[in-house]
Amino acid sequence: MAAPIHTSHVSLPESLTVQVPERPYETIFTTVLTTNASHPDPAYFGLKPTETVPRTILTTIGKGGEGPEFLSLKYYSVIQRGGQEEYVVKILSEKKLPEESLERLFGPESVKWVYIHEVRPPLFLFLSRAHDSNCTVEGTCTYADYDFPSHQAR
């Protein structure tokens, strides 16, 4: 079977299904957008306007338990639309990012196109990598290498 048994809607004898532990899922929002901003806005991160923000950002929960607004942000490519150069960016977040957040991240009126999709990857994809090379001495781990399915904007 190529799908999690508990969410596949396939009827099997209980003697088989009780042998398979249920896997928890977490909702993740994938936001794909285009922007004319070549980098995220430094002001969003409390930096000076002259400082350059990286095009790949991974976040983690702070010591106080406060979660970040997004989990990861990555610039993927540059495209030409209507004779203008735009950057394709993918953001993963635990909540749907409102338009105001995107404006703070990239600057007012800089986001040109947005597609947001809710996905539910198995939580174990993130947790099973807790002891690999993606973790720092402080215990901060990055899990941005999970390849979420591609979706066409409608």
mmCIF file of C-alpha atoms in Angstrom, residues 1-139:
data_model
loop_
_atom_site.group_PDB
_atom_site.id
_atom_site.type_symbol
_atom_site.label_atom_id
_atom_site.label_comp_id
_atom_site.label_asym_id
_atom_site.label_seq_id
_atom_site.Cartn_x
_atom_site.Cartn_y
_atom_site.Cartn_z
ATOM 1 C CA MET A 1 0.000 0.000 0.000
ATOM 2 C CA ALA A 2 1.401 3.388 -0.979
ATOM 3 C CA ALA A 3 -0.736 5.502 1.361
ATOM 4 C CA PRO A 4 -1.034 5.673 5.153
ATOM 5 C CA ILE A 5 -3.506 2.931 5.985
ATOM 6 C CA HIS A 6 -5.485 5.024 8.494
ATOM 7 C CA THR A 7 -6.254 7.776 5.961
ATOM 8 C CA SER A 8 -6.543 5.686 2.790
ATOM 9 C CA HIS A 9 -10.273 4.847 3.123
ATOM 10 C CA VAL A 10 -9.480 1.202 2.319
ATOM 11 C CA SER A 11 -11.411 -1.410 4.287
ATOM 12 C CA LEU A 12 -9.184 -4.079 5.810
ATOM 13 C CA PRO A 13 -9.804 -6.584 8.584
ATOM 14 C CA GLU A 14 -9.266 -5.064 12.032
ATOM 15 C CA SER A 15 -6.647 -7.719 12.746
ATOM 16 C CA LEU A 16 -4.448 -6.025 10.126
ATOM 17 C CA THR A 17 -5.149 -2.360 10.889
ATOM 18 C CA VAL A 18 -4.476 -2.647 14.639
ATOM 19 C CA GLN A 19 -0.947 -3.845 13.832
ATOM 20 C CA VAL A 20 -0.105 -0.550 12.120
ATOM 21 C CA PRO A 21 0.443 2.403 14.454
ATOM 22 C CA GLU A 22 -1.307 5.624 13.467
ATOM 23 C CA ARG A 23 1.056 8.399 12.393
ATOM 24 C CA PRO A 24 0.286 11.983 13.458
ATOM 25 C CA TYR A 25 0.068 14.645 10.769
ATOM 26 C CA GLU A 26 0.715 18.373 11.059
ATOM 27 C CA THR A 27 -0.747 20.979 8.744
ATOM 28 C CA ILE A 28 1.830 22.945 6.775
ATOM 29 C CA PHE A 29 1.036 25.781 4.379
ATOM 30 C CA THR A 30 3.107 26.085 1.222
ATOM 31 C CA THR A 31 3.072 29.615 -0.166
ATOM 32 C CA VAL A 32 4.541 30.106 -3.625
ATOM 33 C CA LEU A 33 4.786 33.690 -4.805
ATOM 34 C CA THR A 34 6.526 36.038 -7.176
ATOM 35 C CA THR A 35 7.989 39.324 -6.018
ATOM 36 C CA ASN A 36 10.060 42.127 -7.463
ATOM 37 C CA ALA A 37 12.107 42.198 -4.223
ATOM 38 C CA SER A 38 15.528 40.615 -4.812
ATOM 39 C CA HIS A 39 15.798 39.784 -1.074
ATOM 40 C CA PRO A 40 13.424 39.802 1.905
ATOM 41 C CA ASP A 41 12.988 43.217 3.550
ATOM 42 C CA PRO A 42 15.704 43.804 6.200
ATOM 43 C CA ALA A 43 13.216 45.745 8.390
ATOM 44 C CA TYR A 44 11.197 42.524 8.934
ATOM 45 C CA PHE A 45 14.234 41.045 10.689
ATOM 46 C CA GLY A 46 15.134 44.214 12.611
ATOM 47 C CA LEU A 47 18.093 44.983 10.356
ATOM 48 C CA LYS A 48 19.256 48.251 8.815
ATOM 49 C CA PRO A 49 17.927 49.036 5.309
ATOM 50 C CA THR A 50 21.469 48.719 3.899
ATOM 51 C CA GLU A 51 21.896 45.132 5.155
ATOM 52 C CA THR A 52 21.201 42.205 2.814
ATOM 53 C CA VAL A 53 19.007 39.358 4.022
ATOM 54 C CA PRO A 54 19.823 35.830 2.751
ATOM 55 C CA ARG A 55 17.552 34.274 0.128
ATOM 56 C CA THR A 56 17.265 31.029 2.092
ATOM 57 C CA ILE A 57 16.056 31.242 5.702
ATOM 58 C CA LEU A 58 15.267 28.412 8.117
ATOM 59 C CA THR A 59 13.661 29.196 11.469
ATOM 60 C CA THR A 60 13.088 27.452 14.784
ATOM 61 C CA ILE A 61 11.053 27.985 17.943
ATOM 62 C CA GLY A 62 12.642 30.355 20.451
ATOM 63 C CA LYS A 63 13.509 29.514 24.061
ATOM 64 C CA GLY A 64 10.226 31.004 25.268
ATOM 65 C CA GLY A 65 8.252 28.615 23.069
ATOM 66 C CA GLU A 66 7.238 31.362 20.664
ATOM 67 C CA GLY A 67 6.926 30.038 17.144
ATOM 68 C CA PRO A 68 8.161 31.956 14.104
ATOM 69 C CA GLU A 69 5.750 33.340 11.520
ATOM 70 C CA PHE A 70 7.245 30.968 8.929
ATOM 71 C CA LEU A 71 9.367 27.812 9.004
ATOM 72 C CA SER A 72 11.409 28.357 5.867
ATOM 73 C CA LEU A 73 11.712 30.799 2.993
ATOM 74 C CA LYS A 74 13.653 30.170 -0.204
ATOM 75 C CA TYR A 75 14.146 32.084 -3.435
ATOM 76 C CA TYR A 76 14.095 29.553 -6.288
ATOM 77 C CA SER A 77 14.443 31.355 -9.600
ATOM 78 C CA VAL A 78 14.012 34.534 -11.608
ATOM 79 C CA ILE A 79 11.319 34.821 -14.271
ATOM 80 C CA GLN A 80 10.213 37.466 -16.752
ATOM 81 C CA ARG A 81 6.548 38.499 -16.506
ATOM 82 C CA GLY A 82 5.166 41.385 -18.507
ATOM 83 C CA GLY A 83 8.701 42.559 -19.305
ATOM 84 C CA GLN A 84 9.556 42.738 -15.593
ATOM 85 C CA GLU A 85 11.936 40.559 -13.589
ATOM 86 C CA GLU A 86 10.270 38.663 -10.725
ATOM 87 C CA TYR A 87 11.644 36.197 -8.189
ATOM 88 C CA VAL A 88 9.885 32.907 -7.404
ATOM 89 C CA VAL A 89 9.812 32.253 -3.633
ATOM 90 C CA LYS A 90 8.474 29.323 -1.578
ATOM 91 C CA ILE A 91 7.541 29.745 2.090
ATOM 92 C CA LEU A 92 6.543 26.973 4.492
ATOM 93 C CA SER A 93 4.511 27.965 7.555
ATOM 94 C CA GLU A 94 2.301 26.406 10.221
ATOM 95 C CA LYS A 95 -0.454 28.957 9.536
ATOM 96 C CA LYS A 96 -1.694 30.611 6.380
ATOM 97 C CA LEU A 97 0.317 33.798 5.986
ATOM 98 C CA PRO A 98 -1.913 36.863 5.655
ATOM 99 C CA GLU A 99 -1.237 39.484 2.992
ATOM 100 C CA GLU A 100 0.091 41.865 5.672
ATOM 101 C CA SER A 101 2.827 39.372 6.606
ATOM 102 C CA LEU A 102 3.893 39.017 2.992
ATOM 103 C CA GLU A 103 4.047 42.805 2.645
ATOM 104 C CA ARG A 104 6.225 43.043 5.761
ATOM 105 C CA LEU A 105 8.480 40.250 4.447
ATOM 106 C CA PHE A 106 8.999 41.700 0.958
ATOM 107 C CA GLY A 107 7.874 45.332 1.114
ATOM 108 C CA PRO A 108 4.611 47.093 0.229
ATOM 109 C CA GLU A 109 3.172 46.188 -3.188
ATOM 110 C CA SER A 110 6.175 43.984 -4.038
ATOM 111 C CA VAL A 111 4.313 40.652 -4.090
ATOM 112 C CA LYS A 112 2.934 40.176 -7.601
ATOM 113 C CA TRP A 113 1.389 36.685 -7.562
ATOM 114 C CA VAL A 114 0.550 34.254 -4.709
ATOM 115 C CA TYR A 115 -0.600 30.647 -4.455
ATOM 116 C CA ILE A 116 -1.164 29.054 -1.018
ATOM 117 C CA HIS A 117 -1.732 25.337 -0.530
ATOM 118 C CA GLU A 118 -2.402 23.434 2.697
ATOM 119 C CA VAL A 119 -0.601 20.086 2.981
ATOM 120 C CA ARG A 120 -0.471 17.452 5.706
ATOM 121 C CA PRO A 121 2.865 15.629 5.546
ATOM 122 C CA PRO A 122 3.432 12.921 8.147
ATOM 123 C CA LEU A 123 4.981 14.356 11.281
ATOM 124 C CA PHE A 124 7.501 11.508 11.360
ATOM 125 C CA LEU A 125 9.197 12.954 8.240
ATOM 126 C CA PHE A 126 10.302 15.839 10.416
ATOM 127 C CA LEU A 127 10.877 14.038 13.702
ATOM 128 C CA SER A 128 12.783 11.060 12.305
ATOM 129 C CA ARG A 129 15.699 13.304 11.342
ATOM 130 C CA ALA A 130 16.277 14.694 14.826
ATOM 131 C CA HIS A 131 19.732 13.148 15.219
ATOM 132 C CA ASP A 132 21.279 13.828 11.835
ATOM 133 C CA SER A 133 23.742 16.389 10.491
ATOM 134 C CA ASN A 134 20.970 19.014 10.160
ATOM 135 C CA CYS A 135 21.096 19.593 13.934
ATOM 136 C CA THR A 136 23.349 22.064 15.722
ATOM 137 C CA VAL A 137 25.019 21.759 19.101
ATOM 138 C CA GLU A 138 22.182 23.807 20.636
ATOM 139 C CA GLY A 139 19.624 21.275 19.381
#
